[in-house]
Short mmCIF file of C-alpha atoms in Angstrom, two decimals:
data_model
loop_
_atom_site.label_atom_id
_atom_site.label_comp_id
_atom_site.label_asym_id
_atom_site.label_seq_id
_atom_site.Cartn_x
_atom_site.Cartn_y
_atom_site.Cartn_z
CA UNK A 13 32.76 -20.39 1.05
CA UNK A 14 30.86 -22.32 -1.61
CA UNK A 15 32.90 -25.01 -3.30
CA UNK A 16 31.57 -26.33 -6.58
CA UNK A 17 32.89 -29.65 -7.76
CA UNK A 18 32.22 -31.13 -11.15
CA UNK A 19 31.07 -27.84 -12.70
CA UNK A 20 33.22 -26.88 -15.70
CA UNK A 21 34.34 -23.35 -16.41
CA UNK A 22 31.30 -21.60 -17.82
CA UNK A 23 31.03 -19.43 -20.94
CA UNK A 24 29.34 -16.03 -20.51
CA UNK A 25 27.00 -17.50 -17.88
CA UNK A 26 23.54 -16.07 -17.21
CA UNK A 27 21.52 -17.13 -14.17
CA UNK A 28 17.80 -17.64 -14.88
CA UNK A 29 15.59 -18.10 -11.82
CA UNK A 30 11.91 -18.69 -11.04
CA UNK A 31 10.07 -19.58 -7.86
CA UNK A 32 6.72 -21.23 -7.32
CA UNK A 33 4.23 -19.38 -5.18
CA UNK A 34 3.18 -15.74 -4.89
CA UNK A 35 5.25 -14.57 -7.88
CA UNK A 36 4.14 -17.38 -10.22
CA UNK A 37 0.57 -16.90 -11.44
CA UNK A 38 -0.52 -19.84 -13.56
CA UNK A 39 2.88 -21.47 -12.80
CA UNK A 40 4.03 -19.63 -15.92
CA UNK A 41 7.49 -18.64 -14.66
CA UNK A 42 8.50 -21.89 -12.94
CA UNK A 43 7.27 -23.83 -15.98
CA UNK A 44 9.48 -21.68 -18.23
CA UNK A 45 12.62 -22.59 -16.26
CA UNK A 46 11.52 -26.24 -16.14
CA UNK A 47 11.19 -26.12 -19.94
CA UNK A 48 14.75 -24.82 -20.33
CA UNK A 49 16.04 -27.52 -17.98
CA UNK A 50 14.19 -30.25 -19.88
CA UNK A 51 15.01 -29.11 -23.42
CA UNK A 52 18.72 -28.65 -22.70
CA UNK A 53 18.99 -31.61 -20.28
CA UNK A 54 20.24 -29.62 -17.32
CA UNK A 55 22.45 -31.26 -14.73
CA UNK A 56 21.72 -30.41 -11.10
CA UNK A 57 24.90 -29.47 -9.28
CA UNK A 58 23.58 -27.93 -6.07
CA UNK A 59 20.51 -27.75 -3.83
CA UNK A 60 19.86 -25.46 -0.90
CA UNK A 61 19.27 -27.05 2.50
CA UNK A 62 15.49 -27.29 2.78
CA UNK A 63 15.49 -26.98 6.59
CA UNK A 64 17.10 -23.56 6.37
CA UNK A 65 14.34 -21.93 4.35
CA UNK A 66 11.08 -23.89 4.29
CA UNK A 67 8.21 -24.47 6.66
CA UNK A 68 7.27 -28.09 5.96
CA UNK A 69 3.71 -27.53 7.20
CA UNK A 70 3.30 -25.03 4.37
CA UNK A 71 5.34 -26.84 1.69
CA UNK A 72 5.14 -30.49 2.63
CA UNK A 73 7.67 -33.13 1.51
CA UNK A 74 6.37 -35.94 -0.70
CA UNK A 75 6.87 -39.68 -0.37
CA UNK A 76 7.38 -41.88 -3.42
CA UNK A 77 8.43 -45.43 -4.29
CA UNK A 78 11.65 -46.27 -6.13
CA UNK A 79 11.96 -49.99 -6.94
CA UNK A 80 9.98 -50.81 -3.83
CA UNK A 81 11.94 -48.45 -1.60
CA UNK A 82 10.16 -45.46 -0.05
CA UNK A 83 11.93 -42.17 -0.60
CA UNK A 84 11.23 -38.55 0.34
CA UNK A 85 11.55 -35.47 -1.82
CA UNK A 86 11.98 -32.30 0.20
CA UNK A 87 10.80 -28.91 -1.05
CA UNK A 88 13.85 -26.86 -1.90
CA UNK A 89 15.61 -24.81 -4.55
CA UNK A 90 17.93 -26.55 -7.01
CA UNK A 91 20.55 -25.22 -9.40
CA UNK A 92 21.44 -26.82 -12.71
CA UNK A 93 23.63 -25.79 -15.61
CA UNK A 94 23.00 -26.09 -19.35
CA UNK A 95 25.14 -25.20 -22.33
CA UNK A 96 23.50 -23.46 -25.27
CA UNK A 97 25.33 -24.31 -28.49
CA UNK A 98 25.55 -22.42 -31.76
CA UNK A 99 27.92 -19.85 -33.21
CA UNK A 100 28.24 -18.12 -29.85
CA UNK A 101 27.80 -20.77 -27.14
CA UNK A 102 26.99 -19.70 -23.61
CA UNK A 103 25.93 -21.34 -20.37
CA UNK A 104 22.77 -20.87 -18.35
CA UNK A 105 22.60 -21.48 -14.61
CA UNK A 106 18.99 -22.44 -13.92
CA UNK A 107 17.53 -21.79 -10.47
CA UNK A 108 14.18 -23.42 -9.81
CA UNK A 109 12.43 -23.77 -6.48
CA UNK A 110 9.69 -22.58 -4.17
CA UNK A 111 9.48 -19.16 -2.60
CA UNK A 112 11.14 -19.64 0.81
CA UNK A 113 9.11 -19.46 4.01
CA UNK A 114 11.82 -17.74 6.04
CA UNK A 115 15.33 -16.22 6.08
CA UNK A 116 15.00 -14.52 2.70
CA UNK A 117 18.19 -12.49 3.06
CA UNK A 118 20.26 -15.59 3.76
CA UNK A 119 18.51 -17.35 0.86
CA UNK A 120 19.46 -14.57 -1.55
CA UNK A 121 23.00 -14.37 -0.22
CA UNK A 122 23.45 -18.10 -0.81
CA UNK A 123 22.25 -17.80 -4.41
CA UNK A 124 24.54 -14.80 -4.94
CA UNK A 125 27.42 -16.87 -3.58
CA UNK A 126 26.83 -19.41 -6.34
CA UNK A 127 26.55 -16.61 -8.90
CA UNK A 128 29.89 -15.17 -7.78
CA UNK A 129 31.69 -18.52 -7.82
CA UNK A 130 30.35 -19.33 -11.30
CA UNK A 131 31.17 -15.91 -12.76
CA UNK A 132 27.55 -15.10 -13.61
CA UNK A 133 27.33 -11.92 -15.69
CA UNK A 134 23.58 -11.34 -15.50
CA UNK A 135 20.69 -12.60 -13.36
CA UNK A 136 17.26 -12.86 -14.98
CA UNK A 137 14.34 -13.58 -12.66
CA UNK A 138 11.04 -14.70 -14.18
CA UNK A 139 7.68 -13.93 -12.61
CA UNK A 140 3.99 -13.93 -13.45
CA UNK A 141 1.17 -11.87 -12.00
CA UNK A 142 -2.59 -11.57 -12.33
CA UNK A 143 -3.81 -8.69 -14.44
CA UNK A 144 -6.69 -7.18 -16.40
CA UNK A 145 -5.58 -8.72 -19.66
CA UNK A 146 -7.71 -10.72 -22.12
CA UNK A 147 -6.66 -14.28 -22.88
CA UNK A 148 -7.28 -13.61 -26.58
CA UNK A 149 -4.46 -11.10 -26.97
CA UNK A 150 -0.65 -11.48 -26.83
CA UNK A 151 0.61 -11.87 -23.28
CA UNK A 152 2.06 -8.59 -21.94
CA UNK A 153 5.65 -9.00 -20.78
CA UNK A 154 7.33 -6.30 -18.69
CA UNK A 155 11.06 -6.15 -18.20
CA UNK A 156 12.25 -4.20 -15.15
CA UNK A 157 15.52 -3.43 -13.40
CA UNK A 158 16.76 -1.24 -10.57
CA UNK A 159 19.83 -0.23 -12.59
CA UNK A 160 19.19 2.88 -14.73
CA UNK A 161 22.18 2.14 -16.99
CA UNK A 162 21.00 -1.42 -17.55
CA UNK A 163 17.50 -0.13 -18.26
CA UNK A 164 18.83 2.09 -21.05
CA UNK A 165 21.13 -0.54 -22.56
CA UNK A 166 18.58 -3.36 -22.58
CA UNK A 167 15.41 -1.37 -23.28
CA UNK A 168 13.87 -2.10 -19.88
CA UNK A 169 11.75 -0.17 -17.41
CA UNK A 170 13.41 1.23 -14.31
CA UNK A 171 11.28 -0.08 -11.48
CA UNK A 172 9.28 2.45 -9.49
CA UNK A 173 7.07 -0.01 -7.63
CA UNK A 174 6.24 0.54 -3.96
CA UNK A 175 4.31 -2.03 -1.95
CA UNK A 176 4.35 -5.69 -0.89
CA UNK A 177 6.93 -7.79 -2.67
CA UNK A 178 7.93 -11.43 -3.06
CA UNK A 179 11.20 -13.29 -3.39
CA UNK A 180 11.58 -12.01 -6.97
CA UNK A 181 11.76 -8.42 -5.73
CA UNK A 182 14.02 -9.31 -2.82
CA UNK A 183 16.47 -11.24 -4.99
CA UNK A 184 16.63 -8.47 -7.57
CA UNK A 185 17.43 -5.88 -4.90
CA UNK A 186 20.03 -8.21 -3.37
CA UNK A 187 21.70 -8.46 -6.79
CA UNK A 188 21.66 -4.68 -7.18
CA UNK A 189 23.31 -4.13 -3.79
CA UNK A 190 25.90 -6.80 -4.62
CA UNK A 191 26.73 -5.15 -7.94
CA UNK A 192 25.33 -8.01 -10.02
CA UNK A 193 23.26 -6.87 -13.05
CA UNK A 194 19.71 -8.19 -12.59
CA UNK A 195 16.51 -8.07 -14.62
CA UNK A 196 12.98 -9.26 -13.88
CA UNK A 197 10.62 -10.38 -16.65
CA UNK A 198 6.93 -10.43 -15.72
CA UNK A 199 4.07 -12.06 -17.62
CA UNK A 200 0.53 -10.80 -17.04
CA UNK A 201 -1.93 -13.69 -16.62
CA UNK A 202 -5.70 -13.12 -17.02
CA UNK A 203 -7.13 -13.04 -13.50
CA UNK A 204 -10.32 -14.80 -14.60
CA UNK A 205 -8.42 -17.90 -15.75
CA UNK A 206 -5.39 -17.93 -13.49
CA UNK A 207 -5.09 -21.56 -12.51
CA UNK A 208 -2.14 -23.51 -13.97
CA UNK A 209 -0.98 -24.36 -16.47
CA UNK A 210 -0.79 -21.33 -18.71
CA UNK A 211 1.42 -22.34 -21.66
CA UNK A 212 0.69 -19.10 -23.49
CA UNK A 213 2.26 -17.04 -20.69
CA UNK A 214 5.17 -19.48 -20.41
CA UNK A 215 5.79 -19.15 -24.15
CA UNK A 216 5.72 -15.36 -23.94
CA UNK A 217 8.30 -15.35 -21.13
CA UNK A 218 10.62 -17.63 -23.11
CA UNK A 219 10.34 -15.45 -26.21
CA UNK A 220 11.23 -12.34 -24.20
CA UNK A 221 14.10 -14.16 -22.50
CA UNK A 222 15.35 -15.23 -25.93
CA UNK A 223 15.47 -11.60 -27.03
CA UNK A 224 17.10 -10.45 -23.81
CA UNK A 225 20.03 -12.88 -23.67
CA UNK A 226 20.35 -13.45 -27.44
CA UNK A 227 19.96 -17.22 -27.53
CA UNK A 228 17.62 -19.39 -29.53
CA UNK A 229 15.35 -21.37 -27.22
CA UNK A 230 13.79 -24.62 -28.54
CA UNK A 231 10.06 -24.31 -27.92
CA UNK A 232 9.05 -27.93 -28.38
CA UNK A 233 5.29 -28.38 -28.05
CA UNK A 234 4.68 -25.07 -26.27
CA UNK A 235 3.23 -23.23 -29.31
CA UNK A 236 0.73 -26.04 -29.88
CA UNK A 237 -0.11 -26.18 -26.17
CA UNK A 238 -0.66 -22.41 -26.15
CA UNK A 239 -3.07 -22.59 -29.08
CA UNK A 240 -4.97 -25.47 -27.47
CA UNK A 241 -5.16 -23.58 -24.17
CA UNK A 242 -6.67 -20.53 -25.85
CA UNK A 243 -9.20 -22.61 -27.78
CA UNK A 244 -10.26 -24.28 -24.54
CA UNK A 245 -10.68 -20.98 -22.72
CA UNK A 246 -12.55 -19.50 -25.71
CA UNK A 247 -15.05 -22.35 -25.57
CA UNK A 248 -15.58 -22.10 -21.84
CA UNK A 249 -15.89 -18.30 -21.91
CA UNK A 250 -18.48 -18.51 -24.69
CA UNK A 251 -20.74 -20.50 -22.40
CA UNK A 252 -21.17 -17.50 -20.06
CA UNK A 253 -22.47 -14.31 -21.66
CA UNK A 254 -21.31 -12.18 -18.74
CA UNK A 255 -17.76 -13.47 -19.05
CA UNK A 256 -17.83 -13.04 -22.83
CA UNK A 257 -18.93 -9.42 -22.39
CA UNK A 258 -16.20 -8.79 -19.86
CA UNK A 259 -13.52 -10.32 -22.10
CA UNK A 260 -14.70 -8.12 -24.96
CA UNK A 261 -14.32 -5.00 -22.79
CA UNK A 262 -10.78 -6.05 -21.91
CA UNK A 263 -10.00 -6.57 -25.60
CA UNK A 264 -11.26 -3.10 -26.50
CA UNK A 265 -9.27 -1.47 -23.71
CA UNK A 266 -6.13 -3.37 -24.64
CA UNK A 267 -6.41 -2.63 -28.36
CA UNK A 268 -6.96 1.06 -27.74
CA UNK A 269 -4.02 1.32 -25.35
CA UNK A 270 -1.62 -0.45 -27.70
CA UNK A 271 -2.43 1.31 -30.97
CA UNK A 272 0.78 3.43 -30.86
CA UNK A 273 2.84 0.25 -30.49
CA UNK A 274 1.62 -1.28 -33.73
CA UNK A 275 4.86 -0.13 -35.31
CA UNK A 276 8.39 0.68 -34.31
CA UNK A 277 10.24 -1.31 -31.72
CA UNK A 278 7.58 -4.03 -31.30
CA UNK A 279 7.61 -4.88 -35.00
CA UNK A 280 11.41 -4.65 -35.18
CA UNK A 281 11.78 -7.05 -32.26
CA UNK A 282 9.41 -9.55 -33.84
CA UNK A 283 11.17 -9.33 -37.19
CA UNK A 284 14.55 -9.93 -35.57
CA UNK A 285 13.16 -13.03 -33.87
CA UNK A 286 11.75 -14.25 -37.18
CA UNK A 287 15.13 -13.87 -38.89
CA UNK A 288 16.92 -15.62 -36.05
CA UNK A 289 14.62 -18.63 -36.23
CA UNK A 290 14.69 -18.73 -40.02
CA UNK A 291 18.49 -18.66 -40.14
CA UNK A 292 18.59 -21.38 -37.50
CA UNK A 293 16.38 -23.60 -39.58
CA UNK A 294 13.74 -23.82 -36.85
CA UNK A 295 10.02 -23.20 -37.00
CA UNK A 296 8.88 -19.64 -37.51
CA UNK A 297 5.14 -20.04 -37.23
CA UNK A 298 3.14 -20.11 -34.05
CA UNK A 299 6.09 -19.77 -31.72
CA UNK A 300 5.99 -16.11 -30.79
CA UNK A 301 4.39 -14.33 -27.91
CA UNK A 302 3.14 -11.68 -30.29
CA UNK A 303 1.09 -14.14 -32.31
CA UNK A 304 -2.66 -14.11 -31.69
CA UNK A 305 -2.38 -17.73 -30.68
CA UNK A 306 -5.57 -19.72 -30.81
CA UNK A 307 -4.12 -21.17 -27.90
CA UNK A 308 -4.25 -27.68 -23.24
CA UNK A 309 -7.78 -27.25 -24.13
CA UNK A 310 -9.13 -27.93 -20.97
CA UNK A 311 -8.07 -26.19 -17.78
CA UNK A 312 -11.14 -25.80 -15.54
CA UNK A 313 -12.50 -22.32 -15.98
CA UNK A 314 -12.46 -20.23 -12.83
CA UNK A 315 -13.39 -16.64 -12.32
CA UNK A 316 -10.58 -15.73 -9.97
CA UNK A 317 -9.67 -12.38 -8.52
CA UNK A 318 -6.19 -10.95 -8.03
CA UNK A 319 -5.24 -12.03 -4.52
CA UNK A 320 -1.64 -11.05 -5.24
CA UNK A 321 0.57 -12.45 -7.98
CA UNK A 322 -0.30 -16.11 -8.31
CA UNK A 323 -3.20 -15.73 -5.88
CA UNK A 324 -6.01 -18.24 -5.65
CA UNK A 325 -9.02 -16.18 -4.53
CA UNK A 326 -12.24 -16.94 -6.35
CA UNK A 327 -15.12 -14.43 -6.42
CA UNK A 328 -18.48 -15.81 -7.54
CA UNK A 329 -18.49 -13.79 -10.76
CA UNK A 330 -15.93 -11.78 -12.71
CA UNK A 331 -16.37 -8.02 -12.15
CA UNK A 332 -18.34 -6.07 -14.66
CA UNK A 333 -16.30 -3.48 -16.56
CA UNK A 334 -16.40 -0.09 -14.84
CA UNK A 335 -18.08 -1.35 -11.68
CA UNK A 336 -16.83 -0.60 -8.20
CA UNK A 337 -15.90 -4.25 -7.77
CA UNK A 338 -13.78 -4.35 -10.90
CA UNK A 339 -10.38 -5.92 -10.44
CA UNK A 340 -7.77 -3.31 -9.63
CA UNK A 341 -4.76 -5.49 -10.31
CA UNK A 342 -2.61 -3.35 -12.58
CA UNK A 343 -0.19 -5.46 -14.56
CA UNK A 344 2.07 -2.52 -15.33
CA UNK A 345 2.24 -1.32 -11.71
CA UNK A 346 2.80 -4.77 -10.21
CA UNK A 347 5.35 -5.80 -12.81
CA UNK A 348 7.34 -2.71 -11.89
CA UNK A 349 7.76 -4.31 -8.49
CA UNK A 350 10.92 -6.01 -9.59
#
């Protein structure tokens, strides 16, 4: 039995989780949850026992000094709670940690125990994967669920993915079997510039989360960081004609594929977000995932291959469009994983 002390009764609580590692390309998902925790000043109320789930030779503890005293921070997963104010206040239970090294079923059961004790009504798991998407276009976000009724009500895809999975997929299935509504939101990160940070992908995840749970999320400096990131990548890509040609081919493929979506639900969703921010008195410019953000100017430019969501493989050159060595990471297929 999990006993929670010092946690008040929550209002319409939603659990939002992200895990560093395989499911977190560009650290986009874990950074999104860290942003929520920072902006709303989350208070940690629980942490899972690190020895139960982590191999310390893979995720090593860190030593630091506090007023001359050496202390150790162990890799683990922590839970905090934040209250979102406004006309309809609600609470978010934020779960942020590292993908566990072992005992995944026990790990998920422990998180579900917290969800049950806190009365969580919905679990949203954030992830990011590598995909054939140009950095110059809006970040594709896929929302998936294993619940067909939830898929219809929340305009999500019903997952059909088959293949290797990470803790995001395992946790979503654990929620489904426990009768807890669960959704996964996936951001597609360009495989040729996959190293963290990726503020543009983080911003896109937060915008989609805002739509999904109907809360207004303060974006802080993220829109500016996203524009600076894109400008930096633009400059670095322009220095290599082969990369520039490849990016152009991705742009053409993306624009052609999305022509039917230039109207309808996509525009309606963006307009609703605009009205929500305008009525709230917050900024309306530059803060949306659907903006063509001119998006920190200087992450080192790497031509990395897929290597799984959040992978770190680095081929010597990005694949030429149409070649046999072209990246076969399919953002839509992989995002359907969860």
